[in-house]
């Protein structure tokens, strides 16, 4: 699998056209608009690809830890965020969920377009890693393409249902379309309005 993605990024620095396609631009905007807080301390984005979402998350967080299993993608992300202040984004070559950042605590975790490549055991490990690393007021975001994927092992609806079943998490929001599914959960059961004390 890692060789497959390495080859993709060596041949094309934007294989899914996340910069050019309106579908991708709109999906990214919806994901960012779905975040329940305006700002985060430490965000984690595995499978960062060429860094388009990473750069956007860096405008909403003090620190972003990003990773990808493709060294070419890691280099593309580093180039994408090179103009940001030093220390704002760190990027590593890692295979998630196996290479989860040790001992890290995050108040935002974004799992986008990657979980369907995992087998059942890896998905269970991903679920556990997210729960164990997410702060009590943090947000966990999942966003996945719903249509068939040739090399995918699971579909988006099944993946999101597995996270929806985690008893420690409460769904904050859901955006559902024919093409993709976007969910946000938090250990904090309060809505965005309740967190701000809005009563009417």
Short mmCIF file of C-alpha atoms in Angstrom, two decimals:
data_model
loop_
_atom_site.label_atom_id
_atom_site.label_comp_id
_atom_site.label_asym_id
_atom_site.label_seq_id
_atom_site.Cartn_x
_atom_site.Cartn_y
_atom_site.Cartn_z
CA UNK A 1 0.00 0.00 0.00
CA UNK A 2 2.77 2.46 0.88
CA UNK A 3 4.46 1.82 -2.49
CA UNK A 4 1.16 2.53 -4.25
CA UNK A 5 0.78 5.95 -2.63
CA UNK A 6 4.45 6.76 -3.04
CA UNK A 7 4.14 6.11 -6.76
CA UNK A 8 1.01 8.29 -6.99
CA UNK A 9 2.69 11.28 -5.37
CA UNK A 10 5.90 10.84 -7.33
CA UNK A 11 3.92 10.97 -10.58
CA UNK A 12 1.57 13.80 -9.60
CA UNK A 13 1.79 16.27 -6.70
CA UNK A 14 -2.01 16.48 -6.57
CA UNK A 15 -3.34 13.05 -7.66
CA UNK A 16 -6.92 13.71 -6.43
CA UNK A 17 -6.91 17.36 -7.53
CA UNK A 18 -7.68 18.61 -4.04
CA UNK A 19 -6.52 22.08 -5.08
CA UNK A 20 -8.43 22.39 -8.36
CA UNK A 21 -11.70 20.50 -7.93
CA UNK A 22 -14.64 22.45 -6.55
CA UNK A 23 -15.85 19.20 -4.94
CA UNK A 24 -12.64 19.02 -2.88
CA UNK A 25 -12.58 22.74 -2.09
CA UNK A 26 -16.20 22.65 -0.94
CA UNK A 27 -15.70 19.50 1.13
CA UNK A 28 -12.68 21.06 2.85
CA UNK A 29 -14.68 24.21 3.60
CA UNK A 30 -17.54 22.16 5.05
CA UNK A 31 -15.12 20.21 7.24
CA UNK A 32 -13.55 23.38 8.59
CA UNK A 33 -16.98 24.96 9.17
CA UNK A 34 -18.04 21.86 11.10
CA UNK A 35 -15.32 22.24 13.72
CA UNK A 36 -17.12 23.10 16.97
CA UNK A 37 -14.41 25.49 18.23
CA UNK A 38 -12.87 28.46 16.43
CA UNK A 39 -9.35 27.55 17.57
CA UNK A 40 -7.44 24.53 18.83
CA UNK A 41 -4.18 24.00 20.65
CA UNK A 42 -2.88 20.78 19.05
CA UNK A 43 -4.39 19.10 15.98
CA UNK A 44 -3.43 15.76 14.47
CA UNK A 45 -3.99 14.90 10.80
CA UNK A 46 -2.80 11.47 9.64
CA UNK A 47 -2.79 10.75 5.89
CA UNK A 48 -2.12 14.42 5.17
CA UNK A 49 -1.49 13.88 1.45
CA UNK A 50 -0.07 17.00 -0.18
CA UNK A 51 -0.93 19.26 2.76
CA UNK A 52 -3.89 21.29 1.52
CA UNK A 53 -6.03 20.49 4.57
CA UNK A 54 -2.95 20.67 6.80
CA UNK A 55 -2.36 24.28 5.79
CA UNK A 56 -6.00 25.13 6.48
CA UNK A 57 -5.90 23.44 9.91
CA UNK A 58 -2.77 25.42 10.75
CA UNK A 59 -4.88 28.59 10.55
CA UNK A 60 -7.15 27.14 13.25
CA UNK A 61 -4.56 25.60 15.60
CA UNK A 62 -1.44 26.62 17.51
CA UNK A 63 0.26 23.40 16.47
CA UNK A 64 -0.51 20.74 13.84
CA UNK A 65 1.06 17.29 13.78
CA UNK A 66 0.64 15.74 10.33
CA UNK A 67 1.79 12.42 8.91
CA UNK A 68 1.59 10.25 5.83
CA UNK A 69 2.94 6.83 4.90
CA UNK A 70 4.32 8.21 1.62
CA UNK A 71 7.67 10.04 1.88
CA UNK A 72 6.73 11.97 -1.27
CA UNK A 73 3.49 13.19 0.35
CA UNK A 74 5.41 14.18 3.50
CA UNK A 75 7.77 16.29 1.39
CA UNK A 76 4.86 17.90 -0.46
CA UNK A 77 3.18 18.81 2.84
CA UNK A 78 6.41 20.26 4.22
CA UNK A 79 6.70 22.42 1.11
CA UNK A 80 3.05 23.47 1.38
CA UNK A 81 3.44 24.76 4.95
CA UNK A 82 6.99 26.09 4.59
CA UNK A 83 5.85 29.71 4.84
CA UNK A 84 4.17 29.24 8.23
CA UNK A 85 5.86 30.21 11.52
CA UNK A 86 8.47 27.72 12.72
CA UNK A 87 6.98 24.99 14.88
CA UNK A 88 3.40 25.54 13.70
CA UNK A 89 3.35 22.28 11.69
CA UNK A 90 5.42 19.13 12.11
CA UNK A 91 5.22 16.42 9.45
CA UNK A 92 6.46 12.83 9.77
CA UNK A 93 6.43 9.69 7.66
CA UNK A 94 4.23 7.30 9.63
CA UNK A 95 1.82 4.46 9.04
CA UNK A 96 -1.35 5.05 11.07
CA UNK A 97 -2.68 3.53 13.25
CA UNK A 98 0.49 1.57 14.00
CA UNK A 99 2.77 4.62 14.26
CA UNK A 100 0.51 6.82 16.35
CA UNK A 101 2.39 9.69 18.06
CA UNK A 102 3.46 8.29 21.43
CA UNK A 103 2.08 10.03 24.50
CA UNK A 104 0.53 12.86 22.50
CA UNK A 105 -2.69 14.58 23.54
CA UNK A 106 -4.78 16.36 20.93
CA UNK A 107 -7.84 18.58 21.10
CA UNK A 108 -8.52 18.00 17.39
CA UNK A 109 -8.06 14.80 15.36
CA UNK A 110 -8.99 14.75 11.67
CA UNK A 111 -9.31 11.38 9.90
CA UNK A 112 -9.99 12.22 6.26
CA UNK A 113 -10.14 9.82 3.32
CA UNK A 114 -7.94 7.13 4.88
CA UNK A 115 -9.83 4.72 7.15
CA UNK A 116 -11.29 2.63 4.31
CA UNK A 117 -7.78 1.36 3.55
CA UNK A 118 -7.59 -0.28 7.00
CA UNK A 119 -8.56 -3.84 7.87
CA UNK A 120 -10.85 -4.60 10.83
CA UNK A 121 -8.04 -4.87 13.39
CA UNK A 122 -6.44 -1.64 12.21
CA UNK A 123 -9.77 0.17 12.36
CA UNK A 124 -10.25 -1.01 15.95
CA UNK A 125 -6.74 0.22 16.78
CA UNK A 126 -7.54 3.58 15.15
CA UNK A 127 -10.69 3.90 17.26
CA UNK A 128 -8.75 3.17 20.45
CA UNK A 129 -5.94 5.57 19.55
CA UNK A 130 -8.41 8.38 18.90
CA UNK A 131 -10.23 7.86 22.19
CA UNK A 132 -7.01 7.62 24.20
CA UNK A 133 -5.43 10.72 22.61
CA UNK A 134 -8.42 13.07 22.48
CA UNK A 135 -8.83 15.69 25.20
CA UNK A 136 -12.08 15.90 27.16
CA UNK A 137 -13.27 18.96 25.25
CA UNK A 138 -11.66 17.95 21.96
CA UNK A 139 -13.18 17.11 18.57
CA UNK A 140 -12.76 14.04 16.38
CA UNK A 141 -13.61 14.53 12.70
CA UNK A 142 -14.10 11.79 10.10
CA UNK A 143 -14.70 12.53 6.42
CA UNK A 144 -14.86 9.81 3.75
CA UNK A 145 -15.89 9.24 0.13
CA UNK A 146 -19.01 7.04 0.04
CA UNK A 147 -18.79 5.59 -3.43
CA UNK A 148 -16.87 2.36 -4.24
CA UNK A 149 -13.08 2.44 -3.97
CA UNK A 150 -11.15 -0.22 -5.85
CA UNK A 151 -8.50 -0.79 -3.18
CA UNK A 152 -10.68 0.04 -0.18
CA UNK A 153 -11.34 -2.58 2.49
CA UNK A 154 -14.36 -0.95 4.16
CA UNK A 155 -17.00 1.58 3.20
CA UNK A 156 -17.53 5.00 4.70
CA UNK A 157 -20.88 4.25 6.32
CA UNK A 158 -19.52 1.22 8.18
CA UNK A 159 -16.45 3.15 9.34
CA UNK A 160 -18.48 6.07 10.67
CA UNK A 161 -20.95 3.69 12.34
CA UNK A 162 -18.04 2.06 14.17
CA UNK A 163 -16.97 5.44 15.57
CA UNK A 164 -20.57 6.39 16.34
CA UNK A 165 -20.73 3.31 18.58
CA UNK A 166 -17.89 4.49 20.85
CA UNK A 167 -19.62 5.16 24.20
CA UNK A 168 -17.18 7.90 25.26
CA UNK A 169 -17.99 10.04 22.22
CA UNK A 170 -21.03 12.17 21.48
CA UNK A 171 -21.88 13.25 17.95
CA UNK A 172 -21.67 17.00 17.54
CA UNK A 173 -22.72 17.16 13.90
CA UNK A 174 -23.21 15.15 10.71
CA UNK A 175 -23.18 16.18 7.07
CA UNK A 176 -24.35 13.49 4.68
CA UNK A 177 -24.33 13.54 0.89
CA UNK A 178 -24.37 10.90 -1.83
CA UNK A 179 -20.63 11.44 -2.33
CA UNK A 180 -19.24 11.78 1.18
CA UNK A 181 -19.96 11.52 4.88
CA UNK A 182 -18.70 14.02 7.45
CA UNK A 183 -19.09 13.44 11.20
CA UNK A 184 -17.79 15.26 14.27
CA UNK A 185 -17.71 13.74 17.76
CA UNK A 186 -16.51 14.94 21.15
CA UNK A 187 -16.26 13.54 24.68
CA UNK A 188 -18.12 16.73 25.67
CA UNK A 189 -21.88 16.11 25.18
CA UNK A 190 -22.74 19.82 24.99
CA UNK A 191 -23.69 21.43 21.68
CA UNK A 192 -21.73 24.36 20.29
CA UNK A 193 -24.41 26.77 21.51
CA UNK A 194 -24.42 25.18 24.98
CA UNK A 195 -20.64 25.51 25.22
CA UNK A 196 -21.01 29.24 24.60
CA UNK A 197 -23.87 29.57 27.08
CA UNK A 198 -26.50 30.38 24.45
CA UNK A 199 -29.97 29.66 25.84
CA UNK A 200 -32.30 31.35 23.34
#
